[in-house]
């Protein structure tokens, strides 16, 4: 296991969830978490080469004109094929999940009480 | 048997000595030959048969030259008899061409003699020879010849015999429709003959075929008919056979326990009557069940017993199949070496007795062992051996299986040409099988095999293309060709990828549709359930209530008797309806338990009161004992505990003819406080093997029980689920004929002091305190109106009950007159109870807006009840109501009315408070368990998140309200969807469900009438949640 610091991007317009997630992930001293409210912001910082990107599926509930998670995922993947993107959504539809996986997401996590432990497990498995 | 042969020896020797009669010597030799055949001493049988023929041939020649006709015929008949014996003997020793010669010679003689019975027997004899060699097609041909003859001579017994065997052989070949046809013919003739054994046997074979064709119910029917016949004839062997067959079907239906019981039953019978052949078979079935359950040791034990039995009956076929099974079991245990030893043994036995089917199986099994060892070449060799035998035997089922296996191996070896060849062959045999047996199973295989074939031909094509590419590249090494090759490869890959993506998309779309369908049907089910409980309980309420009222009037003895019967039946019906509704609720996971203070004595008394009459009717002692040390006031769900006890005690009384039924409640206070309820009876008891079935839904220990004792048969399974829901465990101990003890445990805690007080208030104390109460009753159903009004009139002094037929009328009446309390039905025309309550609470002026409103509802779904309380009703009384419950509630609100009136906004305050007392629900919409755990006790963090929620939610609520006003469902969907995670984190599961429902309805483009109530529900929850969470912040 490497003891390298991990840079994690959390892209979510749900302020509370994004804060909870970043608080949770920051409990690990090796995690450096940066939060973004829109995908566009995150894309501009992609040059920092994040190890993990946690991306919300619906990014336009607050900013109606913001690009949605699917579009951001495609852009991230076109800029960096190797990027580890974990999709986050409150939609429990299998079809939605499958779409994101086809488009290159590593995993699809539903926003519920188990979301945090699942994300932990996924990040741990990346080592 | 040897002794019999010995006796014959002496017999023929003596006759020869005494009379020097060559004819009787010949006759004895023929009989001796036949005896030897019976005990499988083939060589001796051949010897004597040949002796007879030799002597006969000489004498026939002598007589022919002398031209003595009558004697000649007798001599020829003797010769033919010897030839017949030889056919069987040769057949058994695998000298089939010699047997055929004998058959032809004998046929000539019998034709000459014009002895059609003998010819018929001859055909049957040859057919049996082929039958024993598993050459089913040949056997069928000979049986057919025999059949023709029997039809010509109108020999019905002969005809039915032929039909039976033709059917049997067709079944072995997999020609099920043909087999079924023949057996049905057999059955028809046996019925004409009135031959019970024949009819029963026909039923058994027909059942076996139906089972193969997956029509298990029909198969069981036929078997039961056969068993009845055997029972009539007291034919134990037949009953055992039926038991075995039932076992097979039960096993196929997945009812392993029943299957084991059936086979054990058969084995018992067979041990008693010393039928070792069948005993071996029974043990073999048991072994195969144990093996499939993964119990290898059990399987081996049974196999040894089977082996023992087969050895005793000298059934080499049985011995062989046991050896084969042994090998299979050891193979399953990964003990390849031991398995190989058994296979070796089985092969020896099979070769000795010429059991070709066995040999096919053995070789196939060997092949799979070799394959597991990674030795593909040897595996192919073994399959080839099996293949050759199967081809000889025209066993299409095996040919099909073997060719598929071979195709798989070749495919693995990348020998696509051979793989394709065998896949095609297997298709050919499958076609044959399909043609023969048009079973559903075969149809299901269809897709799979087409797919496999397609896959292999694709791979073949790919390989060819690769080869072409490689050749092209080797021949022309210029850059240009390489480039073209590259382009070609690229095109292929792109094509492949494109088709893959398309495939994924298609699957995806299909999955979506399927899921939607499933969800729709689930929703439909839930709606149906809610409707059912209302639609059924309302009329039942009327029936029960009116009956009670009529019973209170002056009646003749006969009228009273009839009405009592009506009351009793309606009560029974209500019990069954409740059972069914409960079960569907349990299954839908919708059962919600209450946690309220209750008095243990009362619960037990209630059970005793309800059932005492029933017990006394049967002359049973029925009493209850609660240990003194147990605290009487407990927390829990008394209604459910009552339901479980009623179920258990009801059953106990039902199944006890004399003696007693007793409830014992004890208390275990070690780690966790646990109440132990026991229901003891001295009834018929339950057999050990039936105990496990006991708690299954729709299954009583015996199906006939339902007919004899009544009931829905759901009680025990409901009780079990309820006990488990309450964190307990239900158990049963029973001795057949002596009685049963049902016991269950419940984790209960004693009630706290404050509950004790509230509890006391609820008990109906003094009905005088209700004197003069003015009640407004809003109820659309005329009968229910009468029931409620008369009940109130009878019980309360000076009560004034004013009736309204719907919500609008109720509001009008409330505006005109003063009332102390409203009893409000929920479902009413024009304006329902919800709307009326909202109007009263929000539009009317004080003090009328604060009038206590008690919902009368037939709905038992907690969401509906919750809704009553949320919109400002004070309590609810479920219909059909109990007098005590209604009175208790009236007293509570009539007395509490005055202090409540002083409060300014009772509609918001009261639900949460009253809930505790009336419903036991603590009323909070939020649950911080998850968040507390998530923050690991860090209150600062916890408060941070809670504050975020408190700040964000009003904004969201405004957005929602605006969206509803603008009818902008897209915005509504977006907002509620974005709230979902927050609701989850705050533990607001009901609100989350409402959000999901709103989204579903928006997606389905439902109209405002459906969406708006949901939105209102969500808003109420949000409002409550903010209040609750703010309260935690102040602490």
Coordinates of C-alpha atoms in Angstrom, one line a residue, chain B residues 28 73 218 228 255 281 296 384 413 436 453 485 487 526 545 554 584 680 689 707 745 764 815 821 898 913 943 973 990:
Chain B
X28 CA -37.9 -82.1 -18.1
X73 CA -45.9 -82.0 -34.6
X218 CA -51.7 -34.0 -12.9
X228 CA -56.2 -45.8 -3.8
X255 CA -40.2 -30.2 -1.5
X281 CA -34.3 -48.5 -5.6
X296 CA -22.3 -36.8 0.8
X384 CA -16.2 -41.6 -28.3
X413 CA -9.1 -26.9 -27.9
X436 CA -40.4 -36.9 -30.7
X453 CA -24.1 -22.7 -32.7
X485 CA -4.7 -5.6 -43.5
X487 CA -7.6 -1.3 -42.1
X526 CA -50.3 -2.1 -2.8
X545 CA -72.9 -4.1 14.1
X554 CA -86.9 -8.9 21.4
X584 CA -50.2 -9.5 2.3
X680 CA -49.8 -26.2 26.1
X689 CA -41.5 -34.6 10.0
X707 CA -61.4 -29.2 5.4
X745 CA -40.3 -15.3 23.3
X764 CA -62.9 3.4 29.9
X815 CA -71.5 26.2 11.6
X821 CA -67.0 16.3 19.3
X898 CA -61.9 22.2 27.9
X913 CA -49.0 14.9 22.1
X943 CA -25.2 20.4 14.8
X973 CA -39.2 17.3 -9.6
X990 CA -41.5 8.5 5.2

